[in-house]
mmCIF file of C-alpha atoms in Angstrom:
data_model
loop_
_atom_site.group_PDB
_atom_site.id
_atom_site.type_symbol
_atom_site.label_atom_id
_atom_site.label_comp_id
_atom_site.label_asym_id
_atom_site.label_seq_id
_atom_site.Cartn_x
_atom_site.Cartn_y
_atom_site.Cartn_z
ATOM 1 C CA UNK A 1 163.594 98.973 29.038
ATOM 2 C CA UNK A 2 164.295 102.690 28.937
ATOM 3 C CA UNK A 3 162.801 105.046 31.489
ATOM 4 C CA UNK A 4 162.427 108.724 30.672
ATOM 5 C CA UNK A 5 161.677 111.518 33.120
ATOM 6 C CA UNK A 6 160.953 115.048 31.921
ATOM 7 C CA UNK A 7 161.330 118.226 33.945
ATOM 8 C CA UNK A 8 161.334 121.967 33.442
ATOM 9 C CA UNK A 9 157.793 122.710 32.362
ATOM 10 C CA UNK A 10 155.725 125.520 33.788
ATOM 11 C CA UNK A 11 153.910 128.775 33.140
ATOM 12 C CA UNK A 12 155.663 131.471 31.140
ATOM 13 C CA UNK A 13 154.601 134.723 29.516
ATOM 14 C CA UNK A 14 154.624 135.123 25.739
ATOM 15 C CA UNK A 15 158.135 135.919 24.564
ATOM 16 C CA UNK A 16 159.679 134.111 27.497
ATOM 17 C CA UNK A 17 161.916 131.063 27.658
ATOM 18 C CA UNK A 18 161.866 127.620 29.220
ATOM 19 C CA UNK A 19 164.323 124.754 29.180
ATOM 20 C CA UNK A 20 162.975 121.210 29.286
ATOM 21 C CA UNK A 21 165.178 118.340 30.302
ATOM 22 C CA UNK A 22 164.731 114.592 29.930
ATOM 23 C CA UNK A 23 166.777 112.122 31.956
ATOM 24 C CA UNK A 24 167.085 108.599 30.594
ATOM 25 C CA UNK A 25 167.977 105.376 32.340
ATOM 26 C CA UNK A 26 167.878 101.657 31.656
ATOM 27 C CA UNK A 27 169.463 101.596 28.216
ATOM 28 C CA UNK A 28 172.494 102.649 26.221
ATOM 29 C CA UNK A 29 171.494 106.272 25.721
ATOM 30 C CA UNK A 30 173.901 107.000 22.893
ATOM 31 C CA UNK A 31 172.245 104.334 20.714
ATOM 32 C CA UNK A 32 168.841 106.052 20.759
ATOM 33 C CA UNK A 33 167.519 108.861 18.649
ATOM 34 C CA UNK A 34 165.883 111.299 21.043
ATOM 35 C CA UNK A 35 162.915 113.501 20.379
ATOM 36 C CA UNK A 36 160.520 115.961 21.914
ATOM 37 C CA UNK A 37 156.842 115.778 21.029
ATOM 38 C CA UNK A 38 153.909 117.836 22.210
ATOM 39 C CA UNK A 39 150.169 117.464 22.446
ATOM 40 C CA UNK A 40 147.819 120.381 22.848
ATOM 41 C CA UNK A 41 144.226 119.905 24.070
ATOM 42 C CA UNK A 42 142.070 118.470 21.316
ATOM 43 C CA UNK A 43 145.003 117.944 18.976
ATOM 44 C CA UNK A 44 147.162 115.030 17.944
ATOM 45 C CA UNK A 45 150.631 114.577 19.332
ATOM 46 C CA UNK A 46 153.195 116.168 17.033
ATOM 47 C CA UNK A 47 156.938 115.961 16.658
ATOM 48 C CA UNK A 48 158.689 119.118 17.823
ATOM 49 C CA UNK A 49 162.365 118.242 17.447
ATOM 50 C CA UNK A 50 164.570 115.218 17.079
ATOM 51 C CA UNK A 51 168.280 114.603 17.493
ATOM 52 C CA UNK A 52 169.894 111.505 16.045
ATOM 53 C CA UNK A 53 172.625 109.354 17.524
ATOM 54 C CA UNK A 54 175.060 111.313 15.360
ATOM 55 C CA UNK A 55 173.800 114.685 16.566
ATOM 56 C CA UNK A 56 171.794 115.737 13.522
ATOM 57 C CA UNK A 57 168.696 117.749 14.357
ATOM 58 C CA UNK A 58 165.301 118.275 12.774
ATOM 59 C CA UNK A 59 162.574 120.707 13.834
ATOM 60 C CA UNK A 60 158.945 121.230 12.971
ATOM 61 C CA UNK A 61 158.621 124.449 10.976
ATOM 62 C CA UNK A 62 156.670 126.260 13.687
ATOM 63 C CA UNK A 63 159.600 126.151 16.138
ATOM 64 C CA UNK A 64 162.567 126.628 13.813
ATOM 65 C CA UNK A 65 164.795 129.441 15.013
ATOM 66 C CA UNK A 66 163.170 129.446 18.459
ATOM 67 C CA UNK A 67 163.787 125.967 19.886
ATOM 68 C CA UNK A 68 167.054 124.057 20.194
ATOM 69 C CA UNK A 69 167.404 120.384 21.003
ATOM 70 C CA UNK A 70 170.638 119.043 22.449
ATOM 71 C CA UNK A 71 171.882 115.852 24.028
ATOM 72 C CA UNK A 72 174.582 114.941 26.515
ATOM 73 C CA UNK A 73 175.507 111.288 26.138
ATOM 74 C CA UNK A 74 177.717 111.414 29.235
ATOM 75 C CA UNK A 75 174.781 112.523 31.392
ATOM 76 C CA UNK A 76 172.064 110.584 29.508
ATOM 77 C CA UNK A 77 170.023 113.713 29.029
ATOM 78 C CA UNK A 78 168.310 115.511 26.199
ATOM 79 C CA UNK A 79 167.228 119.126 26.538
ATOM 80 C CA UNK A 80 164.888 121.411 24.661
ATOM 81 C CA UNK A 81 165.664 125.117 24.946
ATOM 82 C CA UNK A 82 162.547 127.074 24.053
ATOM 83 C CA UNK A 83 162.819 130.794 23.360
ATOM 84 C CA UNK A 84 160.341 133.401 22.142
ATOM 85 C CA UNK A 85 157.490 131.255 23.354
ATOM 86 C CA UNK A 86 154.031 131.790 21.927
ATOM 87 C CA UNK A 87 150.603 130.863 23.310
ATOM 88 C CA UNK A 88 150.325 128.238 20.580
ATOM 89 C CA UNK A 89 153.312 126.443 22.128
ATOM 90 C CA UNK A 90 151.085 125.539 25.072
ATOM 91 C CA UNK A 91 150.960 121.751 25.327
ATOM 92 C CA UNK A 92 152.130 118.720 27.239
ATOM 93 C CA UNK A 93 155.672 118.001 26.075
ATOM 94 C CA UNK A 94 156.877 114.410 25.911
ATOM 95 C CA UNK A 95 160.358 112.992 25.631
ATOM 96 C CA UNK A 96 160.874 110.024 23.306
ATOM 97 C CA UNK A 97 163.698 107.546 22.783
ATOM 98 C CA UNK A 98 163.711 105.421 19.627
ATOM 99 C CA UNK A 99 165.921 102.715 18.230
ATOM 100 C CA UNK A 100 165.555 100.474 15.190
ATOM 101 C CA UNK A 101 166.845 96.920 15.481
ATOM 102 C CA UNK A 102 166.304 94.929 12.342
ATOM 103 C CA UNK A 103 162.675 95.445 11.360
ATOM 104 C CA UNK A 104 161.493 96.497 14.804
ATOM 105 C CA UNK A 105 161.338 100.027 16.194
ATOM 106 C CA UNK A 106 161.655 100.268 19.937
ATOM 107 C CA UNK A 107 160.429 103.525 21.369
ATOM 108 C CA UNK A 108 159.804 104.772 24.855
ATOM 109 C CA UNK A 109 157.959 107.757 26.286
ATOM 110 C CA UNK A 110 158.173 109.905 29.353
ATOM 111 C CA UNK A 111 155.147 110.946 31.360
ATOM 112 C CA UNK A 112 155.075 114.456 29.940
ATOM 113 C CA UNK A 113 155.521 117.939 31.334
ATOM 114 C CA UNK A 114 153.055 120.798 30.950
ATOM 115 C CA UNK A 115 154.131 124.006 29.248
ATOM 116 C CA UNK A 116 151.693 126.905 29.404
ATOM 117 C CA UNK A 117 152.372 130.174 27.612
ATOM 118 C CA UNK A 118 150.003 132.852 28.794
ATOM 119 C CA UNK A 119 149.941 136.399 30.047
#
């Protein structure tokens, strides 16, 4: 069982920056693909960024060039650096850990951290 704890959310003005961090415990961190998702009020949860066990990254188009996902396997953490924030980035951000074993996908979620972009 993997436990994930997010931190770093808050209120920021448009154009500002925030860095989210997710600390993992209870599993072999390096064997999990890690992702950040977000859910805005009234909308479905969407993938923001993912980083594979090998370090490859993928971003949703709306954050490309502004957000950077990174992982530190020694510290069991995954971060999301968010720059040039826009009001439409306002959402609860969730950390996810996923691993495929055979035909089963095991994934785990953090409790979420609120990011509000507003002047």
